[in-house]
mmCIF file of C-alpha atoms in Angstrom:
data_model
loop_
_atom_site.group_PDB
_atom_site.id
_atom_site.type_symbol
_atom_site.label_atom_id
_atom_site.label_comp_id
_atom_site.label_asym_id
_atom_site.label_seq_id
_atom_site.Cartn_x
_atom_site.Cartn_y
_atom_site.Cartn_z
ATOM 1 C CA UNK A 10 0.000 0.000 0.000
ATOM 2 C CA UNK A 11 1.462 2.812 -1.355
ATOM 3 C CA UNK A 12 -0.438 5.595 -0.220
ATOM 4 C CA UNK A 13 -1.943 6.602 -3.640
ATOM 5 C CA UNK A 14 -5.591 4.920 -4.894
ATOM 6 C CA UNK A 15 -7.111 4.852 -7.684
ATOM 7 C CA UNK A 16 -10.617 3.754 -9.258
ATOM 8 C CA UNK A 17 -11.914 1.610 -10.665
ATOM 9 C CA UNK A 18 -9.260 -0.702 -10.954
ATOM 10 C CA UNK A 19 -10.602 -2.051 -14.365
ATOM 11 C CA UNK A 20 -13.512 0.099 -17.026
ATOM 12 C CA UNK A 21 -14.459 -1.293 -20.240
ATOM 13 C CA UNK A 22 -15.769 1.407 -22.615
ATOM 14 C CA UNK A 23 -16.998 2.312 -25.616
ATOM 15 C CA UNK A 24 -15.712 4.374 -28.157
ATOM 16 C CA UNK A 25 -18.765 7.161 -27.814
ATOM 17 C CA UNK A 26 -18.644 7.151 -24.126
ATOM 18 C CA UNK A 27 -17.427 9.614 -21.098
ATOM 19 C CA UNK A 28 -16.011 7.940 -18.927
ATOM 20 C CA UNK A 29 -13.639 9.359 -15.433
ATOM 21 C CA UNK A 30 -10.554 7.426 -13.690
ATOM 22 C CA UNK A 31 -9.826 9.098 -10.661
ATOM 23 C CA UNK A 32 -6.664 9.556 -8.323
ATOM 24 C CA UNK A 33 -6.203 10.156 -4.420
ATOM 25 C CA UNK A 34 -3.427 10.435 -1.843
ATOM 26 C CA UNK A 35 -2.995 10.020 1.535
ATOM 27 C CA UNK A 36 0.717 11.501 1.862
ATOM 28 C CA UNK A 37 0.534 15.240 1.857
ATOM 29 C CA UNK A 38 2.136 15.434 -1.305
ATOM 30 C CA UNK A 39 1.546 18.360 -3.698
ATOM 31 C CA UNK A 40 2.377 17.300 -7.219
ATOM 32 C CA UNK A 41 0.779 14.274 -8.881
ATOM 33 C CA UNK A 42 0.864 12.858 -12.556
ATOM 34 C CA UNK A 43 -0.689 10.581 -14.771
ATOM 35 C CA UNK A 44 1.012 7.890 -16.427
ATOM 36 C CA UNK A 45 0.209 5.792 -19.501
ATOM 37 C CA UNK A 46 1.345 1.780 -19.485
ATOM 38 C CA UNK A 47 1.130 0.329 -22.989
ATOM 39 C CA UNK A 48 2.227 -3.457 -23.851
ATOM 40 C CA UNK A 49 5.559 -3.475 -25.007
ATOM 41 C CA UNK A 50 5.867 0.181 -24.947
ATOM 42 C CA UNK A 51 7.670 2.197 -21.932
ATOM 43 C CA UNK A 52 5.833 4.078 -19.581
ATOM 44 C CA UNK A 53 5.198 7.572 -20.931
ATOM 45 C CA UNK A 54 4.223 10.418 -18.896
ATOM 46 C CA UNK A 55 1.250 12.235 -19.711
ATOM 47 C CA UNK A 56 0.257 14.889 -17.296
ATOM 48 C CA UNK A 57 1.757 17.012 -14.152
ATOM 49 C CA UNK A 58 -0.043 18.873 -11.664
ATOM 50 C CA UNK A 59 2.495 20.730 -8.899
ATOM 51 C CA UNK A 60 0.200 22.599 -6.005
ATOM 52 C CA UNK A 61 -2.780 22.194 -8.500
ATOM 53 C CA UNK A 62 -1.521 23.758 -11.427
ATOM 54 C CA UNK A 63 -0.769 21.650 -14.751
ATOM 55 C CA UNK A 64 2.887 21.916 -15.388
ATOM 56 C CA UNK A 65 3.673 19.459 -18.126
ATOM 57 C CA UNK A 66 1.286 18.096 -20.885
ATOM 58 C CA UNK A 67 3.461 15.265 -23.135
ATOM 59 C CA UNK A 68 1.822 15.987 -26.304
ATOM 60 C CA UNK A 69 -1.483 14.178 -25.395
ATOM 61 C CA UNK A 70 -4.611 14.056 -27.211
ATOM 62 C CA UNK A 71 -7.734 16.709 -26.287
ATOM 63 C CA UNK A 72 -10.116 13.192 -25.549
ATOM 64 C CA UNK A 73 -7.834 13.157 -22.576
ATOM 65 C CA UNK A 74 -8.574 15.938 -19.878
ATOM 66 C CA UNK A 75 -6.906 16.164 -16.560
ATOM 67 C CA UNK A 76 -8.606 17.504 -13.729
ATOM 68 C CA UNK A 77 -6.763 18.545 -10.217
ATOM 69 C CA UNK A 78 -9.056 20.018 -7.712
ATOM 70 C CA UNK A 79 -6.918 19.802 -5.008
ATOM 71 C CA UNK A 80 -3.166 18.555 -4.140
ATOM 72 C CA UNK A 81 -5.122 15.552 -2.853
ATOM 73 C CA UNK A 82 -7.096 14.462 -5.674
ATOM 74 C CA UNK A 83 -6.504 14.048 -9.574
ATOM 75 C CA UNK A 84 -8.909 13.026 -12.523
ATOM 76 C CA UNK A 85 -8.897 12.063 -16.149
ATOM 77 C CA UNK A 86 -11.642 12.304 -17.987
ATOM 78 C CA UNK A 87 -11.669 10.362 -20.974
ATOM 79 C CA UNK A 88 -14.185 10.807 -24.212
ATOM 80 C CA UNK A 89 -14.325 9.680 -27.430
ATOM 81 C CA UNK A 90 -11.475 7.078 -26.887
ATOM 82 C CA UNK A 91 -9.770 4.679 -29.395
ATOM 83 C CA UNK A 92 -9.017 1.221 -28.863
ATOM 84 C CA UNK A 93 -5.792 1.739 -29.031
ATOM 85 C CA UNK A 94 -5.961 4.361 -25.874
ATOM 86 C CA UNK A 95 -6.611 0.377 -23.801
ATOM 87 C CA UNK A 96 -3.648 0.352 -21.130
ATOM 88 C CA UNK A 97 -2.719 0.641 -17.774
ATOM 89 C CA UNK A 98 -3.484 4.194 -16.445
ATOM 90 C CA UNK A 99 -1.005 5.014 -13.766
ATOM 91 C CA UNK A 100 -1.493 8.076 -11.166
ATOM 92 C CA UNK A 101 1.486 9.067 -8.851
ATOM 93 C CA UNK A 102 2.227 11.645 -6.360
ATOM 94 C CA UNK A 103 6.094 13.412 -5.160
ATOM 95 C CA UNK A 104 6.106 16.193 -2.508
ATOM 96 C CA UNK A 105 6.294 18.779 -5.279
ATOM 97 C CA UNK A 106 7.408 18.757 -8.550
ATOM 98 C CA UNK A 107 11.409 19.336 -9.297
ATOM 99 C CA UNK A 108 14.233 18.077 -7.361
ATOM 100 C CA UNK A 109 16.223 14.939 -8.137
ATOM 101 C CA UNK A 110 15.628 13.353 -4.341
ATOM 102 C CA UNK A 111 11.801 13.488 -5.383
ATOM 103 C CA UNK A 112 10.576 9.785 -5.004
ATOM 104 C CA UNK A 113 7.192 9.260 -7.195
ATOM 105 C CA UNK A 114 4.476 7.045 -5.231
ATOM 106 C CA UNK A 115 2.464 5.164 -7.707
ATOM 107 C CA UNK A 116 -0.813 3.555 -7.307
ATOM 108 C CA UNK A 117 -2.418 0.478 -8.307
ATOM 109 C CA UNK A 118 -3.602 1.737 -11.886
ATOM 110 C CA UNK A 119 -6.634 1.570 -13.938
ATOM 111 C CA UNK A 120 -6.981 -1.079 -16.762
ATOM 112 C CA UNK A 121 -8.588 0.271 -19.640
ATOM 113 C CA UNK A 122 -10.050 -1.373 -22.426
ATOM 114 C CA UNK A 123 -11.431 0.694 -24.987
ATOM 115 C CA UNK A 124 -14.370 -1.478 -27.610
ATOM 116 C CA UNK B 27 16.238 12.357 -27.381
ATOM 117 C CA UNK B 28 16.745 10.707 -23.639
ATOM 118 C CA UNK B 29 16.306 6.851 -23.803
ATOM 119 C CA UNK B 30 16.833 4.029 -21.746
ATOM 120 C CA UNK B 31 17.096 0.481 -22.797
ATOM 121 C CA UNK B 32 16.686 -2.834 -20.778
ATOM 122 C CA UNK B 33 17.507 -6.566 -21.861
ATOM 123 C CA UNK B 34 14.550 -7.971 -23.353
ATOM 124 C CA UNK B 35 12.818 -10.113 -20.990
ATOM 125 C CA UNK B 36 11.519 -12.381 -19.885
ATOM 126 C CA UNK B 37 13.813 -14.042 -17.593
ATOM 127 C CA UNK B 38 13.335 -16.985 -15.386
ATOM 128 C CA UNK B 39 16.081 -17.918 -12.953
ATOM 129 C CA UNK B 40 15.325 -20.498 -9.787
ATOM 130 C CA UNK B 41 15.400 -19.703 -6.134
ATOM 131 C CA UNK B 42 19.228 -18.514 -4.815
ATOM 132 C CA UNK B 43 20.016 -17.928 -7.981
ATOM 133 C CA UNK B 44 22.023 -14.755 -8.782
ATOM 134 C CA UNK B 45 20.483 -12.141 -10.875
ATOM 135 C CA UNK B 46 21.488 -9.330 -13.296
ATOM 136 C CA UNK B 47 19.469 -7.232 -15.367
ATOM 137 C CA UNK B 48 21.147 -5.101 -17.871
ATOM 138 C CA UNK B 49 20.659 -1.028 -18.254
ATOM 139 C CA UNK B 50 21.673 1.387 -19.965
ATOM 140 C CA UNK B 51 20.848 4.812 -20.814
ATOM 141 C CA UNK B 52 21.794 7.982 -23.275
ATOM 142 C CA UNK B 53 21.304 10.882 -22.453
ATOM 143 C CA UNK B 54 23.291 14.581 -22.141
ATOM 144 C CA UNK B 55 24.721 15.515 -18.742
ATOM 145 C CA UNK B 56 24.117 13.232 -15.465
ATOM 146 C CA UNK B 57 20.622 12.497 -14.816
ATOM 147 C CA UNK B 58 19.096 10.658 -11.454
ATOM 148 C CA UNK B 59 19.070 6.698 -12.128
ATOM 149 C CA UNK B 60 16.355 4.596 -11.128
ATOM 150 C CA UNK B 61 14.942 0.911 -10.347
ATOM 151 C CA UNK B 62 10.779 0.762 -9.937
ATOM 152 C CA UNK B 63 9.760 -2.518 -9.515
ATOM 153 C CA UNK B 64 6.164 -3.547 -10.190
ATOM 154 C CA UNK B 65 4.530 -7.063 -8.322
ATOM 155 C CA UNK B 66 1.543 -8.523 -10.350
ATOM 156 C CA UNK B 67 -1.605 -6.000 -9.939
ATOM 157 C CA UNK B 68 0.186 -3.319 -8.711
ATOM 158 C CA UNK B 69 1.750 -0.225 -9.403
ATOM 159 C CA UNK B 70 5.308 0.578 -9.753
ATOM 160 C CA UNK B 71 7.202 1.355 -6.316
ATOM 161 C CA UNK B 72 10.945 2.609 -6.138
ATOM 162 C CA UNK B 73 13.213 0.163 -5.311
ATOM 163 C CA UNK B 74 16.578 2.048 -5.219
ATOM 164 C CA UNK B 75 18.503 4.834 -6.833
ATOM 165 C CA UNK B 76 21.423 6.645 -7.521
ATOM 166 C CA UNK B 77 21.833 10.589 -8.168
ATOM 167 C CA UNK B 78 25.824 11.018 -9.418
ATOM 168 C CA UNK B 79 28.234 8.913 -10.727
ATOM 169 C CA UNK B 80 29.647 6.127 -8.555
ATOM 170 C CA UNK B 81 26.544 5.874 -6.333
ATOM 171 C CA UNK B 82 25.511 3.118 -5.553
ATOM 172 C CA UNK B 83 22.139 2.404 -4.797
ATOM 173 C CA UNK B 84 20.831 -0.899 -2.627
ATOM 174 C CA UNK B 85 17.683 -2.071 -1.008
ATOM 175 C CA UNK B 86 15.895 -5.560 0.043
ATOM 176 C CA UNK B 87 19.275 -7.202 -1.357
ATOM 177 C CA UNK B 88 18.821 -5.256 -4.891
ATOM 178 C CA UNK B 89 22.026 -3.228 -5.740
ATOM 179 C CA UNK B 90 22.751 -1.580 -8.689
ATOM 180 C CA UNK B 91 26.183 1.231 -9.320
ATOM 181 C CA UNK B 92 25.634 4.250 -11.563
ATOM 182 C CA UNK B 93 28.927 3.684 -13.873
ATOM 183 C CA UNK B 94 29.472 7.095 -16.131
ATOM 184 C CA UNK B 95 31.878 5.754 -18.095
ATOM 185 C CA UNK B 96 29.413 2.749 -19.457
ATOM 186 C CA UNK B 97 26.365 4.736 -18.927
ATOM 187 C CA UNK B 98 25.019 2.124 -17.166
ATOM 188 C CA UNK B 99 23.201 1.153 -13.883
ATOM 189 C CA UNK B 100 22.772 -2.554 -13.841
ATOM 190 C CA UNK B 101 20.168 -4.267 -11.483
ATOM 191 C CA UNK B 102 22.007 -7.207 -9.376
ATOM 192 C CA UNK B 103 21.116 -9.727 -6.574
ATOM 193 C CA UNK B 104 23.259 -12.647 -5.398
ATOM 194 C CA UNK B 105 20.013 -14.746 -4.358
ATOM 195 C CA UNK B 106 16.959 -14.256 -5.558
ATOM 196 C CA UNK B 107 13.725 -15.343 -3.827
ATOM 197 C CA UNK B 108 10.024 -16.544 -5.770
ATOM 198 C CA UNK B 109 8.799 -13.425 -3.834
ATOM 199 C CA UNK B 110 11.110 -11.541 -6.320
ATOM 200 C CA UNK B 111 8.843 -12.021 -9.184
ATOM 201 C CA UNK B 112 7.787 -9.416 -10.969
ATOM 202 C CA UNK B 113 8.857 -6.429 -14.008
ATOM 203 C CA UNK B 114 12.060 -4.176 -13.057
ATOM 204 C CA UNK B 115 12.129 -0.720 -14.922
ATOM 205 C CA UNK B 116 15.029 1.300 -15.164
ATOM 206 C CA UNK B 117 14.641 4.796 -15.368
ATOM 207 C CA UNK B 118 16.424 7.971 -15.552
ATOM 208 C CA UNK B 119 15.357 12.118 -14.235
ATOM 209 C CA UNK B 120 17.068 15.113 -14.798
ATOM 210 C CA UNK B 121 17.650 16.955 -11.201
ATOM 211 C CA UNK B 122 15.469 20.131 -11.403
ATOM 212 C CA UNK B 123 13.028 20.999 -14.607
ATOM 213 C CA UNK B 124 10.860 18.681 -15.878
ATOM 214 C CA UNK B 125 9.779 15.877 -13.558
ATOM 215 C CA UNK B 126 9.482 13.729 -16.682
ATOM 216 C CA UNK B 127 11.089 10.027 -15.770
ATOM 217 C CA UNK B 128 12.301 8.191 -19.339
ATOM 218 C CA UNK B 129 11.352 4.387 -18.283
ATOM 219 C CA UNK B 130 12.671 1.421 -19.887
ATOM 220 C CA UNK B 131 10.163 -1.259 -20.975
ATOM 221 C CA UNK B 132 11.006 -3.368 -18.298
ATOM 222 C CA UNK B 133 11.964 -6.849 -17.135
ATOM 223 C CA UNK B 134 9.606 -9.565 -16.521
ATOM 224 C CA UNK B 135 11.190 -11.600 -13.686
ATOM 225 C CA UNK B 136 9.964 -15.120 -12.546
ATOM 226 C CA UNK B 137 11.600 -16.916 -9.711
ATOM 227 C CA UNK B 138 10.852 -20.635 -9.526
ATOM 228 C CA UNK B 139 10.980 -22.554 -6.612
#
């Protein structure tokens, strides 16, 4: 138990739907990020919030949108998907973005699967 | 760009067995050097690391040295245990700026009793 959740653990969707995977921690931390875990592919960062405030977007597509209401929580909401957007959706949180001491908690992840 | 490359997995080695998993990186400058290591169904959690050349970073048995001149930081254990099952990723982060960490694809590892 790392600290960080994340649910649901496993969504099925289809292409025309709206669909939310959301992130919490329990540490205090203040920056948290979403990750993207393909098959066969290395992990690729997609998103990071530092005290609420997105400070790096990789080049991802608009039918991903990050949410960060709070240092605590973190959402992606995800509409009009392609199947090849099915992975492992990994959320992590550091004490604040920058620094090279700054360990990254993961959670669980969310397995997508995109019809 | 940055990169980091692993051996190809996957690898299956039996209990007390010693274990290595190759890493390498390329990238300008000295990054932070890092092994996650991710058990089935859960996420990835930091198993050691290494900030400058000649570090070397160790934990649960795990060591691993960052080596400048081979731009390497090799995973190694001299007995591994079924419990040690699971896919390593190597990864590097530049101190400071972007908090963007360039992963390897990772090492399945199974342990067999």
């Amino acid at each position: 138990e790392t600290g960080v959740t994340q649910t649901p653990r496993h969504l099925v969707m289809g292409m025309t739907n709206k669909k939310s995977l959301k992130c919490e921690q329990h540490l205090g931390h203040n920056a948290m990020y979403w990750y993207k875990q393909s098959a066969k592919k290395p992990l690729e960062l997609m998103f990071v919030y530092n005290f609420k405030e997105q400070t790096e977007n990789n080049s991802v597509p608009s039918r991903f949108s990050p949410e960060c209401p709070n240092s605590s929580h973190l959402f992606l909401h995800l509409h009009t998907l392609q199947p090849e957007d099915s992975a492992l959706y990994l959320c992590a949180s550091s004490q604040e973005a920058g620094g090279a001491y700054n360990e990254q908690f993961f959670g669980p992840g969310t397995r997508l699967t995109v019809l | 760009g940055d990169s980091v490359t692993q051996m190809e997995g996957p690898v299956t080695l039996s209990e007390e067995a010693f274990l290595t998993i190759n890493c390498t990186y390329t990238a300008t400058g000295y990054p932070s050097l890092f092994w996650y290591v991710q058990y089935p169904g859960e996420g990835l959690q930091l198993l050691l690391k290494a900030t400058k050349a000649d570090d070397k970073g160790s934990n649960k048995g795990f060591e691993a040295t960052y080596r400048k001149e081979t731009t390497s930081f090799h995973l190694e254990k001299g007995s591994v245990q079924v419990s040690d099952s699971a896919v390593y990723f190597c990864a590097l982060k530049w101190q400071g700026g972007s908090e963007k960490l360039v992963f390897g694809k990772g090492t399945k590892l199974t342990v067999n009793p």
